mmCIF file of C-alpha atoms in Angstrom:
data_model
loop_
_atom_site.group_PDB
_atom_site.id
_atom_site.type_symbol
_atom_site.label_atom_id
_atom_site.label_comp_id
_atom_site.label_asym_id
_atom_site.label_seq_id
_atom_site.Cartn_x
_atom_site.Cartn_y
_atom_site.Cartn_z
ATOM 1 C CA UNK A 1 0.000 0.000 0.000
ATOM 2 C CA UNK A 2 1.227 3.501 -0.893
ATOM 3 C CA UNK A 3 0.149 6.074 1.716
ATOM 4 C CA UNK A 4 0.182 9.877 1.551
ATOM 5 C CA UNK A 5 -0.146 11.789 4.841
ATOM 6 C CA UNK A 6 -1.155 15.449 4.712
ATOM 7 C CA UNK A 7 0.233 17.792 7.384
ATOM 8 C CA UNK A 8 3.476 18.677 9.083
ATOM 9 C CA UNK A 9 3.141 18.479 12.859
ATOM 10 C CA UNK A 10 3.885 16.010 15.642
ATOM 11 C CA UNK A 11 0.548 14.280 15.041
ATOM 12 C CA UNK A 12 1.570 13.601 11.453
ATOM 13 C CA UNK A 13 5.034 12.472 12.595
ATOM 14 C CA UNK A 14 3.374 10.001 14.993
ATOM 15 C CA UNK A 15 1.116 8.757 12.176
ATOM 16 C CA UNK A 16 4.051 8.457 9.771
ATOM 17 C CA UNK A 17 6.157 6.652 12.365
ATOM 18 C CA UNK A 18 3.409 4.050 12.906
ATOM 19 C CA UNK A 19 2.780 3.698 9.176
ATOM 20 C CA UNK A 20 6.513 3.298 8.492
ATOM 21 C CA UNK A 21 6.529 0.305 10.872
ATOM 22 C CA UNK A 22 3.576 -1.325 9.064
ATOM 23 C CA UNK A 23 4.783 -4.168 6.797
ATOM 24 C CA UNK A 24 1.869 -3.514 4.405
ATOM 25 C CA UNK A 25 3.094 0.019 3.624
ATOM 26 C CA UNK A 26 5.384 -0.145 0.599
ATOM 27 C CA UNK A 27 5.794 3.616 0.108
ATOM 28 C CA UNK A 28 5.132 6.487 2.512
ATOM 29 C CA UNK A 29 4.857 10.152 1.580
ATOM 30 C CA UNK A 30 4.088 13.245 3.645
ATOM 31 C CA UNK A 31 3.148 16.698 2.376
ATOM 32 C CA UNK A 32 4.505 19.090 3.416
ATOM 33 C CA UNK A 33 6.007 17.238 6.430
ATOM 34 C CA UNK A 34 8.859 18.514 8.610
ATOM 35 C CA UNK A 35 12.504 17.774 9.416
ATOM 36 C CA UNK A 36 11.692 14.740 11.589
ATOM 37 C CA UNK A 37 9.105 13.222 9.278
ATOM 38 C CA UNK A 38 11.737 13.302 6.519
ATOM 39 C CA UNK A 39 13.497 10.442 8.342
ATOM 40 C CA UNK A 40 10.557 8.036 7.846
ATOM 41 C CA UNK A 41 8.690 9.376 4.792
ATOM 42 C CA UNK A 42 9.432 11.048 1.469
ATOM 43 C CA UNK A 43 8.417 14.708 1.686
ATOM 44 C CA UNK A 44 6.496 16.503 -1.045
ATOM 45 C CA UNK A 45 5.469 20.173 -1.199
ATOM 46 C CA UNK A 46 1.742 20.945 -1.286
ATOM 47 C CA UNK A 47 -0.740 23.545 -0.115
ATOM 48 C CA UNK A 48 -2.593 21.388 2.402
ATOM 49 C CA UNK A 49 -5.718 23.554 2.067
ATOM 50 C CA UNK A 50 -5.902 23.135 -1.727
ATOM 51 C CA UNK A 51 -8.045 20.059 -2.362
ATOM 52 C CA UNK A 52 -7.288 19.966 -6.082
ATOM 53 C CA UNK A 53 -3.532 20.126 -5.432
ATOM 54 C CA UNK A 54 -3.700 17.362 -2.813
ATOM 55 C CA UNK A 55 -5.789 15.162 -5.124
ATOM 56 C CA UNK A 56 -3.362 15.766 -7.973
ATOM 57 C CA UNK A 57 -0.376 14.858 -5.805
ATOM 58 C CA UNK A 58 -2.105 11.680 -4.591
ATOM 59 C CA UNK A 59 -2.801 10.693 -8.188
ATOM 60 C CA UNK A 60 0.767 11.440 -9.268
ATOM 61 C CA UNK A 61 2.140 9.265 -6.445
ATOM 62 C CA UNK A 62 -0.326 6.436 -7.110
ATOM 63 C CA UNK A 63 -1.470 6.645 -3.474
ATOM 64 C CA UNK A 64 -3.787 3.876 -2.279
ATOM 65 C CA UNK A 65 -4.749 5.903 0.802
ATOM 66 C CA UNK A 66 -4.600 9.570 1.767
ATOM 67 C CA UNK A 67 -4.573 10.431 5.486
ATOM 68 C CA UNK A 68 -5.523 14.049 6.203
ATOM 69 C CA UNK A 69 -4.018 15.003 9.564
ATOM 70 C CA UNK A 70 -4.973 18.594 10.516
ATOM 71 C CA UNK A 71 -8.435 20.039 11.008
ATOM 72 C CA UNK A 72 -8.181 23.024 8.644
ATOM 73 C CA UNK A 73 -7.838 20.937 5.425
ATOM 74 C CA UNK A 74 -10.691 18.666 6.578
ATOM 75 C CA UNK A 75 -13.024 21.600 7.221
ATOM 76 C CA UNK A 76 -11.931 23.080 3.866
ATOM 77 C CA UNK A 77 -13.128 19.907 2.111
ATOM 78 C CA UNK A 78 -9.772 18.489 1.037
ATOM 79 C CA UNK A 79 -11.058 14.973 1.746
ATOM 80 C CA UNK A 80 -13.980 15.560 -0.634
ATOM 81 C CA UNK A 81 -11.640 16.543 -3.469
ATOM 82 C CA UNK A 82 -9.486 13.445 -3.016
ATOM 83 C CA UNK A 83 -12.535 11.165 -2.763
ATOM 84 C CA UNK A 84 -13.921 12.731 -5.942
ATOM 85 C CA UNK A 85 -10.698 11.640 -7.670
ATOM 86 C CA UNK A 86 -11.476 8.046 -6.680
ATOM 87 C CA UNK A 87 -8.769 7.738 -3.996
ATOM 88 C CA UNK A 88 -9.644 6.399 -0.507
ATOM 89 C CA UNK A 89 -9.337 9.046 2.208
ATOM 90 C CA UNK A 90 -9.033 8.752 5.972
ATOM 91 C CA UNK A 91 -10.847 11.862 7.164
ATOM 92 C CA UNK A 92 -14.394 13.215 7.078
ATOM 93 C CA UNK A 93 -16.064 15.320 4.421
ATOM 94 C CA UNK A 94 -16.040 19.083 4.815
ATOM 95 C CA UNK A 95 -19.683 18.969 5.870
ATOM 96 C CA UNK A 96 -19.112 16.280 8.518
ATOM 97 C CA UNK A 97 -15.951 18.048 9.743
ATOM 98 C CA UNK A 98 -18.195 20.923 10.864
ATOM 99 C CA UNK A 99 -18.435 18.840 14.030
ATOM 100 C CA UNK A 100 -15.097 20.478 14.828
ATOM 101 C CA UNK A 101 -15.343 23.510 12.564
ATOM 102 C CA UNK A 102 -18.414 24.873 14.343
ATOM 103 C CA UNK A 103 -19.054 24.355 18.034
ATOM 104 C CA UNK A 104 -22.655 25.518 17.505
ATOM 105 C CA UNK A 105 -23.154 22.781 14.881
ATOM 106 C CA UNK A 106 -21.646 20.218 17.273
ATOM 107 C CA UNK A 107 -24.064 21.300 20.020
ATOM 108 C CA UNK A 108 -26.973 20.897 17.597
ATOM 109 C CA UNK A 109 -25.855 17.382 16.638
ATOM 110 C CA UNK A 110 -25.402 16.405 20.287
ATOM 111 C CA UNK A 111 -28.866 17.708 21.178
ATOM 112 C CA UNK A 112 -30.440 15.693 18.364
ATOM 113 C CA UNK A 113 -28.458 12.566 19.283
ATOM 114 C CA UNK A 114 -29.135 12.833 23.014
ATOM 115 C CA UNK A 115 -25.429 13.124 23.804
ATOM 116 C CA UNK A 116 -24.678 14.514 27.303
ATOM 117 C CA UNK A 117 -22.850 17.851 27.172
ATOM 118 C CA UNK A 118 -22.671 21.230 28.904
ATOM 119 C CA UNK A 119 -25.614 23.619 28.673
ATOM 120 C CA UNK A 120 -24.688 26.476 26.361
ATOM 121 C CA UNK A 121 -25.695 29.640 24.523
ATOM 122 C CA UNK A 122 -24.589 30.703 21.037
ATOM 123 C CA UNK A 123 -23.953 34.466 21.058
ATOM 124 C CA UNK A 124 -23.296 37.024 18.323
ATOM 125 C CA UNK A 125 -23.740 40.324 20.225
ATOM 126 C CA UNK A 126 -22.200 41.820 23.354
ATOM 127 C CA UNK A 127 -25.638 41.863 24.980
ATOM 128 C CA UNK A 128 -26.098 38.124 24.361
ATOM 129 C CA UNK A 129 -22.598 37.472 25.720
ATOM 130 C CA UNK A 130 -23.302 39.409 28.926
ATOM 131 C CA UNK A 131 -26.601 37.601 29.440
ATOM 132 C CA UNK A 132 -24.949 34.170 28.964
ATOM 133 C CA UNK A 133 -22.031 34.960 31.261
ATOM 134 C CA UNK A 134 -24.466 36.189 33.898
ATOM 135 C CA UNK A 135 -26.626 33.058 33.527
ATOM 136 C CA UNK A 136 -23.768 30.635 34.165
ATOM 137 C CA UNK A 137 -21.508 32.657 36.451
ATOM 138 C CA UNK A 138 -17.815 31.904 37.054
ATOM 139 C CA UNK A 139 -15.708 30.127 36.079
ATOM 140 C CA UNK A 140 -16.626 31.346 32.606
ATOM 141 C CA UNK A 141 -16.181 29.054 29.597
ATOM 142 C CA UNK A 142 -15.968 31.021 26.324
ATOM 143 C CA UNK A 143 -15.371 29.213 23.026
ATOM 144 C CA UNK A 144 -14.759 30.647 19.582
ATOM 145 C CA UNK A 145 -17.321 28.961 17.341
ATOM 146 C CA UNK A 146 -14.783 28.366 14.560
ATOM 147 C CA UNK A 147 -11.341 26.788 14.258
ATOM 148 C CA UNK A 148 -8.685 28.391 16.428
ATOM 149 C CA UNK A 149 -5.807 25.874 16.402
ATOM 150 C CA UNK A 150 -6.484 24.775 19.973
ATOM 151 C CA UNK A 151 -6.413 28.330 21.333
ATOM 152 C CA UNK A 152 -10.076 29.328 20.921
ATOM 153 C CA UNK A 153 -11.192 28.424 24.440
ATOM 154 C CA UNK A 154 -10.850 30.590 27.534
ATOM 155 C CA UNK A 155 -11.761 29.294 31.001
ATOM 156 C CA UNK A 156 -11.473 32.109 33.523
ATOM 157 C CA UNK A 157 -12.927 33.574 36.701
ATOM 158 C CA UNK A 158 -12.242 37.063 35.316
ATOM 159 C CA UNK A 159 -15.411 38.547 33.788
ATOM 160 C CA UNK A 160 -13.482 41.165 31.790
ATOM 161 C CA UNK A 161 -11.178 38.489 30.313
ATOM 162 C CA UNK A 162 -14.217 36.417 29.319
ATOM 163 C CA UNK A 163 -15.831 39.449 27.653
ATOM 164 C CA UNK A 164 -12.597 40.362 25.857
ATOM 165 C CA UNK A 165 -12.217 36.869 24.388
ATOM 166 C CA UNK A 166 -15.860 36.838 23.300
ATOM 167 C CA UNK A 167 -15.474 40.252 21.663
ATOM 168 C CA UNK A 168 -12.665 38.878 19.499
ATOM 169 C CA UNK A 169 -14.876 36.100 18.101
ATOM 170 C CA UNK A 170 -17.400 36.523 15.304
ATOM 171 C CA UNK A 171 -19.680 33.984 16.951
ATOM 172 C CA UNK A 172 -19.096 32.512 20.380
ATOM 173 C CA UNK A 173 -20.397 29.609 22.437
ATOM 174 C CA UNK A 174 -20.665 30.263 26.170
ATOM 175 C CA UNK A 175 -21.348 27.242 28.332
ATOM 176 C CA UNK A 176 -21.514 25.991 31.885
ATOM 177 C CA UNK A 177 -18.259 24.928 33.511
ATOM 178 C CA UNK A 178 -17.822 21.161 33.792
ATOM 179 C CA UNK A 179 -16.045 19.907 36.888
ATOM 180 C CA UNK A 180 -13.974 16.737 37.168
ATOM 181 C CA UNK A 181 -10.975 15.275 35.311
ATOM 182 C CA UNK A 182 -10.783 15.448 31.524
ATOM 183 C CA UNK A 183 -10.240 12.490 29.206
ATOM 184 C CA UNK A 184 -9.547 12.279 25.473
ATOM 185 C CA UNK A 185 -11.056 9.329 23.639
ATOM 186 C CA UNK A 186 -10.446 8.727 19.935
ATOM 187 C CA UNK A 187 -12.568 6.497 17.751
ATOM 188 C CA UNK A 188 -11.986 5.346 14.186
ATOM 189 C CA UNK A 189 -15.218 5.105 12.211
ATOM 190 C CA UNK A 190 -16.378 4.386 8.668
ATOM 191 C CA UNK A 191 -19.689 6.140 9.262
ATOM 192 C CA UNK A 192 -21.423 3.035 10.627
ATOM 193 C CA UNK A 193 -18.995 0.969 12.722
ATOM 194 C CA UNK A 194 -17.208 2.814 15.540
ATOM 195 C CA UNK A 195 -13.891 1.472 16.843
ATOM 196 C CA UNK A 196 -12.771 3.244 20.047
ATOM 197 C CA UNK A 197 -9.062 3.531 20.814
ATOM 198 C CA UNK A 198 -7.475 3.686 24.284
ATOM 199 C CA UNK A 199 -8.183 6.822 26.337
ATOM 200 C CA UNK A 200 -5.511 9.406 27.133
ATOM 201 C CA UNK A 201 -5.222 12.579 29.155
ATOM 202 C CA UNK A 202 -3.563 15.745 27.928
ATOM 203 C CA UNK A 203 -2.404 18.921 29.656
ATOM 204 C CA UNK A 204 -3.710 22.136 28.121
ATOM 205 C CA UNK A 205 -2.233 24.788 30.396
ATOM 206 C CA UNK A 206 1.222 26.136 29.602
ATOM 207 C CA UNK A 207 2.736 25.903 33.083
ATOM 208 C CA UNK A 208 3.190 23.340 35.857
ATOM 209 C CA UNK A 209 0.258 22.841 38.173
ATOM 210 C CA UNK A 210 -2.195 23.642 35.365
ATOM 211 C CA UNK A 211 -1.314 27.330 35.551
ATOM 212 C CA UNK A 212 -0.922 29.798 32.706
ATOM 213 C CA UNK A 213 -2.802 30.198 29.416
ATOM 214 C CA UNK A 214 -4.472 27.449 27.405
ATOM 215 C CA UNK A 215 -2.297 25.920 24.692
ATOM 216 C CA UNK A 216 -2.660 23.288 22.010
ATOM 217 C CA UNK A 217 -1.398 20.777 24.591
ATOM 218 C CA UNK A 218 1.867 20.438 26.545
ATOM 219 C CA UNK A 219 1.934 16.669 27.083
ATOM 220 C CA UNK A 220 -0.160 13.532 27.485
ATOM 221 C CA UNK A 221 -0.162 10.019 28.873
ATOM 222 C CA UNK A 222 -1.930 6.677 28.483
ATOM 223 C CA UNK A 223 -3.346 4.428 29.953
ATOM 224 C CA UNK A 224 -5.536 6.010 32.639
ATOM 225 C CA UNK A 225 -5.292 3.577 35.532
ATOM 226 C CA UNK A 226 -7.654 5.720 37.621
ATOM 227 C CA UNK A 227 -10.497 5.683 35.061
ATOM 228 C CA UNK A 228 -13.463 3.317 35.297
ATOM 229 C CA UNK A 229 -12.713 0.174 33.210
ATOM 230 C CA UNK A 230 -16.196 0.547 31.696
ATOM 231 C CA UNK A 231 -15.549 4.135 30.541
ATOM 232 C CA UNK A 232 -14.779 3.294 26.900
ATOM 233 C CA UNK A 233 -17.859 1.107 26.522
ATOM 234 C CA UNK A 234 -20.014 3.775 28.171
ATOM 235 C CA UNK A 235 -18.725 6.550 25.895
ATOM 236 C CA UNK A 236 -19.136 4.342 22.829
ATOM 237 C CA UNK A 237 -22.782 3.729 23.760
ATOM 238 C CA UNK A 238 -23.765 7.222 24.917
ATOM 239 C CA UNK A 239 -21.537 9.533 22.847
ATOM 240 C CA UNK A 240 -19.651 8.079 19.889
ATOM 241 C CA UNK A 241 -22.186 5.734 18.281
ATOM 242 C CA UNK A 242 -25.146 8.142 18.695
ATOM 243 C CA UNK A 243 -23.130 10.984 17.131
ATOM 244 C CA UNK A 244 -22.048 8.869 14.148
ATOM 245 C CA UNK A 245 -25.624 7.606 13.723
ATOM 246 C CA UNK A 246 -27.051 11.148 13.841
ATOM 247 C CA UNK A 247 -24.620 12.444 11.211
ATOM 248 C CA UNK A 248 -25.484 9.518 8.940
ATOM 249 C CA UNK A 249 -29.203 10.216 9.484
ATOM 250 C CA UNK A 250 -28.600 13.805 8.354
ATOM 251 C CA UNK A 251 -27.023 12.595 5.120
ATOM 252 C CA UNK A 252 -23.524 13.700 6.152
ATOM 253 C CA UNK A 253 -21.872 10.450 7.275
ATOM 254 C CA UNK A 254 -18.684 10.878 9.294
ATOM 255 C CA UNK A 255 -15.743 8.636 8.432
ATOM 256 C CA UNK A 256 -12.278 9.081 9.851
ATOM 257 C CA UNK A 257 -11.217 9.952 13.376
ATOM 258 C CA UNK A 258 -13.834 11.184 15.834
ATOM 259 C CA UNK A 259 -12.255 12.692 18.938
ATOM 260 C CA UNK A 260 -14.349 13.206 22.050
ATOM 261 C CA UNK A 261 -12.996 15.522 24.733
ATOM 262 C CA UNK A 262 -14.760 14.431 27.902
ATOM 263 C CA UNK A 263 -15.263 15.709 31.441
ATOM 264 C CA UNK A 264 -15.926 13.079 34.095
ATOM 265 C CA UNK A 265 -18.191 15.269 36.189
ATOM 266 C CA UNK A 266 -19.952 14.643 39.482
ATOM 267 C CA UNK A 267 -23.146 14.261 37.400
ATOM 268 C CA UNK A 268 -21.689 11.814 34.900
ATOM 269 C CA UNK A 269 -19.622 11.912 31.707
ATOM 270 C CA UNK A 270 -20.133 15.026 29.543
ATOM 271 C CA UNK A 271 -18.714 15.992 26.141
ATOM 272 C CA UNK A 272 -16.576 19.140 26.215
ATOM 273 C CA UNK A 273 -15.901 19.161 22.482
ATOM 274 C CA UNK A 274 -15.556 17.061 19.378
ATOM 275 C CA UNK A 275 -12.622 17.095 16.978
ATOM 276 C CA UNK A 276 -12.648 15.618 13.497
ATOM 277 C CA UNK A 277 -9.047 14.356 13.546
ATOM 278 C CA UNK A 278 -6.376 12.823 15.746
ATOM 279 C CA UNK A 279 -5.591 15.128 18.676
ATOM 280 C CA UNK A 280 -2.108 16.417 19.389
ATOM 281 C CA UNK A 281 -0.380 15.432 21.750
ATOM 282 C CA UNK A 282 -2.646 12.493 22.664
ATOM 283 C CA UNK A 283 -1.986 10.777 19.316
ATOM 284 C CA UNK A 284 1.655 10.416 20.282
ATOM 285 C CA UNK A 285 0.877 8.242 23.325
ATOM 286 C CA UNK A 286 -2.103 6.347 21.901
ATOM 287 C CA UNK A 287 -0.213 5.231 18.790
ATOM 288 C CA UNK A 288 2.825 4.349 20.927
ATOM 289 C CA UNK A 289 0.638 1.674 22.562
ATOM 290 C CA UNK A 290 -1.191 0.396 19.456
ATOM 291 C CA UNK A 291 0.126 -2.996 18.296
ATOM 292 C CA UNK A 292 -2.276 -3.530 15.379
ATOM 293 C CA UNK A 293 -0.689 -2.293 12.111
ATOM 294 C CA UNK A 294 -2.210 1.101 11.404
ATOM 295 C CA UNK A 295 -2.624 1.266 7.620
ATOM 296 C CA UNK A 296 -5.250 -1.482 7.347
ATOM 297 C CA UNK A 297 -7.378 0.116 10.069
ATOM 298 C CA UNK A 298 -7.293 3.543 8.392
ATOM 299 C CA UNK A 299 -8.069 1.985 5.010
ATOM 300 C CA UNK A 300 -10.978 0.060 6.570
ATOM 301 C CA UNK A 301 -12.448 3.374 7.742
ATOM 302 C CA UNK A 302 -11.970 4.890 4.285
ATOM 303 C CA UNK A 303 -13.533 1.894 2.509
ATOM 304 C CA UNK A 304 -16.366 1.178 4.928
ATOM 305 C CA UNK A 305 -15.063 -2.225 6.009
ATOM 306 C CA UNK A 306 -14.258 -1.706 9.696
ATOM 307 C CA UNK A 307 -16.797 -4.334 10.733
ATOM 308 C CA UNK A 308 -14.663 -7.048 9.101
ATOM 309 C CA UNK A 309 -11.475 -6.218 11.049
ATOM 310 C CA UNK A 310 -10.341 -8.182 14.125
ATOM 311 C CA UNK A 311 -10.281 -6.355 17.490
ATOM 312 C CA UNK A 312 -7.426 -3.928 17.992
ATOM 313 C CA UNK A 313 -4.380 -5.138 19.926
ATOM 314 C CA UNK A 314 -2.771 -2.939 22.579
ATOM 315 C CA UNK A 315 0.497 -2.980 24.501
ATOM 316 C CA UNK A 316 0.252 -3.207 28.287
ATOM 317 C CA UNK A 317 2.998 -0.601 28.497
ATOM 318 C CA UNK A 318 2.420 3.017 29.449
ATOM 319 C CA UNK A 319 3.349 5.987 27.263
ATOM 320 C CA UNK A 320 4.145 9.604 28.132
ATOM 321 C CA UNK A 321 4.832 12.518 25.816
ATOM 322 C CA UNK A 322 6.312 15.874 26.855
ATOM 323 C CA UNK A 323 6.049 18.871 24.531
ATOM 324 C CA UNK A 324 9.029 21.178 24.155
ATOM 325 C CA UNK A 325 7.747 24.595 23.112
ATOM 326 C CA UNK A 326 9.566 27.628 21.810
ATOM 327 C CA UNK A 327 10.231 30.897 23.616
ATOM 328 C CA UNK A 328 7.016 32.853 24.363
ATOM 329 C CA UNK A 329 4.583 30.057 23.393
ATOM 330 C CA UNK A 330 1.543 30.244 23.292
ATOM 331 C CA UNK A 331 2.062 33.915 22.424
ATOM 332 C CA UNK A 332 4.022 34.831 19.291
ATOM 333 C CA UNK A 333 6.714 32.131 19.334
ATOM 334 C CA UNK A 334 10.326 32.733 18.399
ATOM 335 C CA UNK A 335 11.472 30.537 15.510
ATOM 336 C CA UNK A 336 14.728 29.782 13.714
ATOM 337 C CA UNK A 337 16.619 28.618 16.816
ATOM 338 C CA UNK A 338 18.890 25.579 16.289
ATOM 339 C CA UNK A 339 17.885 22.325 18.002
ATOM 340 C CA UNK A 340 20.664 20.148 19.412
ATOM 341 C CA UNK A 341 20.658 16.748 21.089
ATOM 342 C CA UNK A 342 18.381 14.890 18.685
ATOM 343 C CA UNK A 343 21.078 12.411 17.686
ATOM 344 C CA UNK A 344 21.943 11.776 21.342
ATOM 345 C CA UNK A 345 18.349 10.875 22.172
ATOM 346 C CA UNK A 346 18.225 8.442 19.248
ATOM 347 C CA UNK A 347 21.569 6.872 20.161
ATOM 348 C CA UNK A 348 21.189 6.720 23.946
ATOM 349 C CA UNK A 349 17.471 6.331 24.609
ATOM 350 C CA UNK A 350 15.877 4.553 21.619
ATOM 351 C CA UNK A 351 13.670 2.728 21.053
ATOM 352 C CA UNK A 352 12.029 3.298 24.455
ATOM 353 C CA UNK A 353 12.209 7.092 23.975
ATOM 354 C CA UNK A 354 12.083 9.029 20.732
ATOM 355 C CA UNK A 355 11.453 12.532 19.446
ATOM 356 C CA UNK A 356 8.490 13.456 17.252
ATOM 357 C CA UNK A 357 8.862 16.765 15.425
ATOM 358 C CA UNK A 358 6.063 19.328 15.560
ATOM 359 C CA UNK A 359 7.430 22.656 14.362
ATOM 360 C CA UNK A 360 10.846 22.079 12.773
ATOM 361 C CA UNK A 361 12.600 22.591 9.460
ATOM 362 C CA UNK A 362 16.024 21.999 7.977
ATOM 363 C CA UNK A 363 18.365 24.964 7.630
ATOM 364 C CA UNK A 364 21.431 23.658 5.904
ATOM 365 C CA UNK A 365 22.677 20.725 7.982
ATOM 366 C CA UNK A 366 20.877 21.966 11.090
ATOM 367 C CA UNK A 367 17.353 21.415 12.374
ATOM 368 C CA UNK A 368 15.762 24.643 13.634
ATOM 369 C CA UNK A 369 12.505 25.567 15.352
ATOM 370 C CA UNK A 370 9.642 26.557 13.062
ATOM 371 C CA UNK A 371 6.609 26.878 15.322
ATOM 372 C CA UNK A 372 5.243 27.214 18.833
ATOM 373 C CA UNK A 373 5.250 23.567 19.815
ATOM 374 C CA UNK A 374 8.568 22.296 18.482
ATOM 375 C CA UNK A 375 9.028 18.685 19.648
ATOM 376 C CA UNK A 376 7.083 15.905 21.364
ATOM 377 C CA UNK A 377 9.442 13.694 23.355
ATOM 378 C CA UNK A 378 7.674 10.342 23.738
ATOM 379 C CA UNK A 379 8.609 7.315 25.813
ATOM 380 C CA UNK A 380 7.155 3.970 26.814
ATOM 381 C CA UNK A 381 7.729 1.907 29.933
ATOM 382 C CA UNK A 382 6.382 -0.898 32.091
ATOM 383 C CA UNK A 383 4.332 1.692 33.977
ATOM 384 C CA UNK A 384 3.766 5.443 33.934
ATOM 385 C CA UNK A 385 6.620 6.088 36.362
ATOM 386 C CA UNK A 386 9.140 4.390 34.072
ATOM 387 C CA UNK A 387 7.720 5.966 30.904
ATOM 388 C CA UNK A 388 7.827 9.381 32.601
ATOM 389 C CA UNK A 389 11.420 8.901 33.766
ATOM 390 C CA UNK A 390 12.514 7.903 30.246
ATOM 391 C CA UNK A 391 10.688 10.817 28.642
ATOM 392 C CA UNK A 392 12.236 13.421 30.925
ATOM 393 C CA UNK A 393 15.745 11.923 30.586
ATOM 394 C CA UNK A 394 15.360 12.357 26.836
ATOM 395 C CA UNK A 395 13.978 15.893 27.261
ATOM 396 C CA UNK A 396 17.108 16.757 29.247
ATOM 397 C CA UNK A 397 19.251 15.907 26.210
ATOM 398 C CA UNK A 398 17.483 18.442 23.974
ATOM 399 C CA UNK A 399 18.983 21.917 23.705
ATOM 400 C CA UNK A 400 16.829 24.718 22.288
ATOM 401 C CA UNK A 401 17.490 28.284 23.402
ATOM 402 C CA UNK A 402 14.598 29.784 25.344
ATOM 403 C CA UNK A 403 12.525 26.611 25.164
ATOM 404 C CA UNK A 404 9.963 25.631 27.783
ATOM 405 C CA UNK A 405 8.257 22.449 28.901
ATOM 406 C CA UNK A 406 6.116 21.288 31.785
ATOM 407 C CA UNK A 407 7.865 19.166 34.399
ATOM 408 C CA UNK A 408 4.713 17.574 35.813
ATOM 409 C CA UNK A 409 3.236 15.629 32.889
ATOM 410 C CA UNK A 410 1.626 12.443 34.296
ATOM 411 C CA UNK A 411 3.255 13.088 37.694
ATOM 412 C CA UNK A 412 0.099 12.664 39.765
ATOM 413 C CA UNK A 413 -1.076 9.589 37.832
ATOM 414 C CA UNK A 414 2.365 7.978 38.110
ATOM 415 C CA UNK A 415 2.257 8.534 41.854
ATOM 416 C CA UNK A 416 -1.175 6.948 42.066
ATOM 417 C CA UNK A 417 -2.946 10.220 42.910
#
């Protein structure tokens, strides 16, 4: 099978790494990719938002499967263009991807499907915003209705900060605050059959102790030893399957990766948000534990044959990923700084620990930073404590001027708290 992956972040590096280890994958391409992905896949230039260009590239390469990684190309309908060219695609249609592209649309789908979620108001004026904030009270949860690269949500006790964020959004969803721990659960679906993966937990805040601004994610771990063993089955029954069934009923079937961000509240499990693609950085730890070869599962989703696949196989090991971010992230990040220590990690810590590139590029013989989140250092171990120790030993080998990372990823879970 020849596979083309679209995107250039750590999620795509994790996907390409897994696909490169799949014996059924005879050729692997990534467009546009990054400096790390270049080690496992052949890079090609493309405008990831241009459906016609992506379809043309897939045809030129003779791709048997196209995997669209990021949300923006999915919402832009890139998957539709590739499907129209007769090439199987892992990723939903532009219409179905509105589940992530519009939080108001997602709320409407959940209401119709009977999916438990936070009460909310969709607001377009300052008066509506003030009324919604007053109705729910602090802490205030304010979400940009559209795509915002993981930075469209503000959770704050500061009324002025909530109003300011809302004022910067064309349309905003204001909802009740959900208490309890958060869980990320991915599911692969062909629009009928839903195949849940293993749950993970990520860390959104920039600083230790869940302080600082929201980010795209500073680390993650899996498995969740503290979670109810029946959680996955419960979410499949009450969230994932009803959502997929409702989208099919509407004539916009969803195939690809359905991501449910969940809050395990005192009143039961509630959906915080849906995404229409693999989440970053949870993908890094979930795929680190997946033993089933990936390509056949993704192709089954694209071709509508998931029901014929055997159950997924998982490692009993734990996985931890720690994000190394550039100076000033999540503000305007500094880029172009050289990254050192990558070869040392590969030589001294592999294969238990490895580096997935998020925002990097080649500059001559050097690898330099090219984004806010630069690297995802991922490690596996017999338990979370060992995986965590390996990940942070590898992090210590990386040198990037002005970089930052959290030191407490999975710390409480590893300690049994």
